[in-house]
């Protein structure tokens, strides 16, 4: 009888201990204490900003969303191993060990190898995430800056080459326009001057005294010639 | 009688198609880049609304009299600056030469600024704007370090536009992209100058009016953006104590003087194309008042935008702090907002101050952001371009802004180049066989070649030197001699007769008092004060040096001796002709007196050489 009691007490003790360790979940294996997961050298910190990304349409974060994350990460690892190493390694959601989620919706996680009892290195996880970042983002309707993997270096988009030529195009348009207007003005100026010169030559032939001051000499305004009084020949 | 006089005075003098062209050209010449990027800065730094008092006093007692004088003398004597001063007195011929040299030197660097404006204009058609983000470095691993240390806007200006060297002694090479923009700018000015005022008069319809349109558009847009009113309040809040600082009065006087583009000879040239019977008094008052009103209007628009920019920066700063707190303390997303940020901070400080200080939050103060003022190229190419990025539809605003700057500068360039070309025409230096277009073209090619200096890597530093030394002391000296020349050599009585002939009534007591004592006195005081201020400070210049310890703060360096010698030369060379020509004429006259007949120097058109009294 007292053995049963002892057993019950012991089990209760273990249960509460496990509860304290796991801090809430009976299946304490998968979701371990936050500090324990964070301590792992291969752990990644994840941060989600649902309200910033989706505003009113933000969904609430619950256990199922966390499960989706684990499944997405398992998929990521599978794809990485297939693409880089040619192996089909069957990662499952249980290989993704996550910590407790804070109100900020941030948590730590690391990946264990299903075949061996080892943790996948951070570098490999990082490479895997880079490969499938777009798919992970779209699973949560988020983007690179609202679903953050803290410490992951962002890949920079290569600069779009054509931008170098845009300014040259505008420059070409402007200078072409300027040259056209300039040529037009110069040519029309010359033509006007030739027309005026021809007109003046005609007038000269009729005997009108030249008004040209190019001939030199000093004009004496006391003796002004009233041109319009001259009779036409 | 006057008309036939015009027709007989040599080559028909070109004339304006109508009065509006003349007024718009003068207004365009006076209203330039300084109205947009110098006056708002002065207003802000010198106590907002209070600055208007010394500014308006300087306008009334210094700006308007000098303006009236130049317009009147040009209109009466109908010659460019050299001819006008030669007519008044041969000893003063040097004043005209000085004006011409200053106009040339200013034109050369002013057009470089227009080249920079064109460069930014060409780049405003891209999405996203090139100065909004840092470029990626060569191995695509990160952003360019220099850009990360400063800001993308600064990087685009100092590195991608200017490619500036760390100091003025390192010359670098000519930047091909700037050379292209410079050639374009000179070509645009040239086509407006091809047929003299015939083409200028048409061009100013656009270049003089477009800036007002853009300023209005900007004002309306800015007032709909958050923070605009903060900027305006900040600009106009008067700080009356600053009026006790003599520096404020000095800067107001110099600002009004340079703003009206006096002593360049351009205004004299423009008014010389007028018919003689024209009310130049009203023109002068109109041009002067419109110039000041434009400065005020521009500062409203600019500061509305700057207020918006300061608010944007402040919000970004606060958001940065919010994210730091949210992530650091794992608070739920968007629980901390701009409004409750302060209360959250207090709470967290009480519970965990060590962690809060570990987060290294930046101090966000709207006043600090509003204080980030700038003038000159800094305002246009750094501060304003940053503001434009935050406005929706940035490309449109950028294009509008740079076209406005270009038209402001272009109409001022007309005056500058006119101050160079008109005296050359009057000196009859143009060979008869050369058509006017070719001669103008030659002068422009020469100017373009000289302005290539500013396309070097160190070009920006040289431009600052030209800006500070050419367009300052020399103009004060020239203006002083102009007023002395008219009042004492030409004679106040004779000048009043001229004005009565042109406008129909003699100048009233106010103008006479200003011309005879107030304005010369003011000019003298400003000149002396300016010299004193310059002498007290060792000439230094800010450099952009990525290797500097405190980068991105500019490294302030003193000018090397050879550069300082050039600065002194830049002041001496324009002013030099004044004493040189006076001495030359004096010596000539003494030589002639020793026996030769003294041919009459007066411009009396009725003199008949057949009856010479001296024989």
PDB file of N, CA and C in Angstrom, chain B residues 161-200:
ATOM      1  N   UNK B 161      28.598  62.491 -57.644  1.00  0.00           N
ATOM      2  CA  UNK B 161      28.515  63.695 -58.456  1.00  0.00           C
ATOM      3  C   UNK B 161      29.866  64.369 -58.543  1.00  0.00           C
ATOM      4  N   UNK B 162      30.394  64.775 -57.374  1.00  0.00           N
ATOM      5  CA  UNK B 162      31.616  65.563 -57.371  1.00  0.00           C
ATOM      6  C   UNK B 162      32.864  64.697 -57.427  1.00  0.00           C
ATOM      7  N   UNK B 163      32.814  63.514 -56.868  1.00  0.00           N
ATOM      8  CA  UNK B 163      33.990  62.662 -56.677  1.00  0.00           C
ATOM      9  C   UNK B 163      35.092  63.473 -56.005  1.00  0.00           C
ATOM     10  N   UNK B 164      34.743  64.060 -54.869  1.00  0.00           N
ATOM     11  CA  UNK B 164      35.578  65.103 -54.290  1.00  0.00           C
ATOM     12  C   UNK B 164      36.831  64.519 -53.648  1.00  0.00           C
ATOM     13  N   UNK B 165      37.922  65.269 -53.724  1.00  0.00           N
ATOM     14  CA  UNK B 165      39.189  64.850 -53.119  1.00  0.00           C
ATOM     15  C   UNK B 165      39.214  65.308 -51.665  1.00  0.00           C
ATOM     16  N   UNK B 166      40.115  64.726 -50.851  1.00  0.00           N
ATOM     17  CA  UNK B 166      40.121  65.094 -49.435  1.00  0.00           C
ATOM     18  C   UNK B 166      40.578  66.522 -49.153  1.00  0.00           C
ATOM     19  N   UNK B 167      41.286  67.148 -50.089  1.00  0.00           N
ATOM     20  CA  UNK B 167      41.641  68.546 -49.849  1.00  0.00           C
ATOM     21  C   UNK B 167      41.874  69.247 -51.177  1.00  0.00           C
ATOM     22  N   UNK B 168      42.082  70.526 -51.105  1.00  0.00           N
ATOM     23  CA  UNK B 168      42.109  71.314 -52.334  1.00  0.00           C
ATOM     24  C   UNK B 168      43.409  71.104 -53.104  1.00  0.00           C
ATOM     25  N   UNK B 169      44.445  70.615 -52.420  1.00  0.00           N
ATOM     26  CA  UNK B 169      45.713  70.459 -53.130  1.00  0.00           C
ATOM     27  C   UNK B 169      45.710  69.265 -54.055  1.00  0.00           C
ATOM     28  N   UNK B 170      44.910  68.244 -53.698  1.00  0.00           N
ATOM     29  CA  UNK B 170      44.812  67.094 -54.605  1.00  0.00           C
ATOM     30  C   UNK B 170      43.834  67.453 -55.702  1.00  0.00           C
ATOM     31  N   UNK B 171      44.366  67.526 -56.930  1.00  0.00           N
ATOM     32  CA  UNK B 171      43.501  68.028 -57.985  1.00  0.00           C
ATOM     33  C   UNK B 171      42.619  66.983 -58.605  1.00  0.00           C
ATOM     34  N   UNK B 172      43.096  65.790 -58.714  1.00  0.00           N
ATOM     35  CA  UNK B 172      42.305  64.788 -59.418  1.00  0.00           C
ATOM     36  C   UNK B 172      42.264  65.096 -60.895  1.00  0.00           C
ATOM     37  N   UNK B 173      41.253  64.578 -61.569  1.00  0.00           N
ATOM     38  CA  UNK B 173      41.158  64.767 -63.020  1.00  0.00           C
ATOM     39  C   UNK B 173      39.793  65.340 -63.339  1.00  0.00           C
ATOM     40  N   UNK B 174      39.575  65.640 -64.613  1.00  0.00           N
ATOM     41  CA  UNK B 174      38.278  66.142 -65.027  1.00  0.00           C
ATOM     42  C   UNK B 174      37.265  65.008 -64.997  1.00  0.00           C
ATOM     43  N   UNK B 175      36.106  65.267 -64.437  1.00  0.00           N
ATOM     44  CA  UNK B 175      35.063  64.234 -64.398  1.00  0.00           C
ATOM     45  C   UNK B 175      34.260  64.325 -65.677  1.00  0.00           C
ATOM     46  N   UNK B 176      34.288  63.295 -66.492  1.00  0.00           N
ATOM     47  CA  UNK B 176      33.662  63.387 -67.809  1.00  0.00           C
ATOM     48  C   UNK B 176      32.179  63.667 -67.725  1.00  0.00           C
ATOM     49  N   UNK B 177      31.503  63.141 -66.700  1.00  0.00           N
ATOM     50  CA  UNK B 177      30.060  63.359 -66.629  1.00  0.00           C
ATOM     51  C   UNK B 177      29.745  64.814 -66.328  1.00  0.00           C
ATOM     52  N   UNK B 178      30.606  65.431 -65.489  1.00  0.00           N
ATOM     53  CA  UNK B 178      30.387  66.847 -65.187  1.00  0.00           C
ATOM     54  C   UNK B 178      30.736  67.715 -66.391  1.00  0.00           C
ATOM     55  N   UNK B 179      31.749  67.298 -67.163  1.00  0.00           N
ATOM     56  CA  UNK B 179      32.099  68.064 -68.361  1.00  0.00           C
ATOM     57  C   UNK B 179      30.922  68.065 -69.331  1.00  0.00           C
ATOM     58  N   UNK B 180      30.284  66.889 -69.492  1.00  0.00           N
ATOM     59  CA  UNK B 180      29.117  66.815 -70.372  1.00  0.00           C
ATOM     60  C   UNK B 180      28.011  67.756 -69.899  1.00  0.00           C
ATOM     61  N   UNK B 181      27.736  67.715 -68.594  1.00  0.00           N
ATOM     62  CA  UNK B 181      26.663  68.570 -68.058  1.00  0.00           C
ATOM     63  C   UNK B 181      27.035  70.037 -68.225  1.00  0.00           C
ATOM     64  N   UNK B 182      28.322  70.349 -68.035  1.00  0.00           N
ATOM     65  CA  UNK B 182      28.761  71.738 -68.153  1.00  0.00           C
ATOM     66  C   UNK B 182      28.589  72.233 -69.584  1.00  0.00           C
ATOM     67  N   UNK B 183      28.984  71.398 -70.544  1.00  0.00           N
ATOM     68  CA  UNK B 183      28.835  71.786 -71.953  1.00  0.00           C
ATOM     69  C   UNK B 183      27.356  71.999 -72.273  1.00  0.00           C
ATOM     70  N   UNK B 184      26.506  71.112 -71.757  1.00  0.00           N
ATOM     71  CA  UNK B 184      25.064  71.281 -71.984  1.00  0.00           C
ATOM     72  C   UNK B 184      24.583  72.610 -71.424  1.00  0.00           C
ATOM     73  N   UNK B 185      25.030  72.931 -70.203  1.00  0.00           N
ATOM     74  CA  UNK B 185      24.578  74.179 -69.579  1.00  0.00           C
ATOM     75  C   UNK B 185      25.031  75.376 -70.415  1.00  0.00           C
ATOM     76  N   UNK B 186      26.293  75.374 -70.847  1.00  0.00           N
ATOM     77  CA  UNK B 186      26.763  76.501 -71.671  1.00  0.00           C
ATOM     78  C   UNK B 186      26.015  76.575 -72.988  1.00  0.00           C
ATOM     79  N   UNK B 187      25.706  75.417 -73.580  1.00  0.00           N
ATOM     80  CA  UNK B 187      24.955  75.435 -74.842  1.00  0.00           C
ATOM     81  C   UNK B 187      23.579  76.048 -74.648  1.00  0.00           C
ATOM     82  N   UNK B 188      22.928  75.696 -73.544  1.00  0.00           N
ATOM     83  CA  UNK B 188      21.588  76.238 -73.306  1.00  0.00           C
ATOM     84  C   UNK B 188      21.655  77.753 -73.142  1.00  0.00           C
ATOM     85  N   UNK B 189      22.658  78.238 -72.397  1.00  0.00           N
ATOM     86  CA  UNK B 189      22.778  79.687 -72.238  1.00  0.00           C
ATOM     87  C   UNK B 189      23.080  80.324 -73.594  1.00  0.00           C
ATOM     88  N   UNK B 190      23.906  79.644 -74.384  1.00  0.00           N
ATOM     89  CA  UNK B 190      24.293  80.210 -75.678  1.00  0.00           C
ATOM     90  C   UNK B 190      23.101  80.390 -76.607  1.00  0.00           C
ATOM     91  N   UNK B 191      22.224  79.346 -76.668  1.00  0.00           N
ATOM     92  CA  UNK B 191      21.123  79.506 -77.616  1.00  0.00           C
ATOM     93  C   UNK B 191      20.183  80.622 -77.184  1.00  0.00           C
ATOM     94  N   UNK B 192      20.163  80.927 -75.894  1.00  0.00           N
ATOM     95  CA  UNK B 192      19.345  82.060 -75.481  1.00  0.00           C
ATOM     96  C   UNK B 192      20.024  83.373 -75.828  1.00  0.00           C
ATOM     97  N   UNK B 193      21.350  83.331 -76.013  1.00  0.00           N
ATOM     98  CA  UNK B 193      22.095  84.554 -76.263  1.00  0.00           C
ATOM     99  C   UNK B 193      22.370  84.806 -77.732  1.00  0.00           C
ATOM    100  N   UNK B 194      22.007  83.836 -78.594  1.00  0.00           N
ATOM    101  CA  UNK B 194      22.435  83.901 -79.989  1.00  0.00           C
ATOM    102  C   UNK B 194      22.126  85.249 -80.616  1.00  0.00           C
ATOM    103  N   UNK B 195      20.895  85.700 -80.424  1.00  0.00           N
ATOM    104  CA  UNK B 195      20.586  86.971 -81.091  1.00  0.00           C
ATOM    105  C   UNK B 195      20.439  88.077 -80.065  1.00  0.00           C
ATOM    106  N   UNK B 196      21.195  87.967 -78.988  1.00  0.00           N
ATOM    107  CA  UNK B 196      21.164  89.031 -78.009  1.00  0.00           C
ATOM    108  C   UNK B 196      19.812  89.110 -77.332  1.00  0.00           C
ATOM    109  N   UNK B 197      19.364  90.311 -77.061  1.00  0.00           N
ATOM    110  CA  UNK B 197      18.158  90.426 -76.248  1.00  0.00           C
ATOM    111  C   UNK B 197      16.914  89.989 -77.010  1.00  0.00           C
ATOM    112  N   UNK B 198      17.058  89.793 -78.320  1.00  0.00           N
ATOM    113  CA  UNK B 198      15.908  89.305 -79.068  1.00  0.00           C
ATOM    114  C   UNK B 198      15.505  87.928 -78.564  1.00  0.00           C
ATOM    115  N   UNK B 199      16.518  87.047 -78.393  1.00  0.00           N
ATOM    116  CA  UNK B 199      16.226  85.706 -77.894  1.00  0.00           C
ATOM    117  C   UNK B 199      16.088  85.689 -76.374  1.00  0.00           C
ATOM    118  N   UNK B 200      16.883  86.508 -75.699  1.00  0.00           N
ATOM    119  CA  UNK B 200      16.773  86.544 -74.233  1.00  0.00           C
ATOM    120  C   UNK B 200      15.370  86.973 -73.835  1.00  0.00           C
TER     121      UNK B 200
END
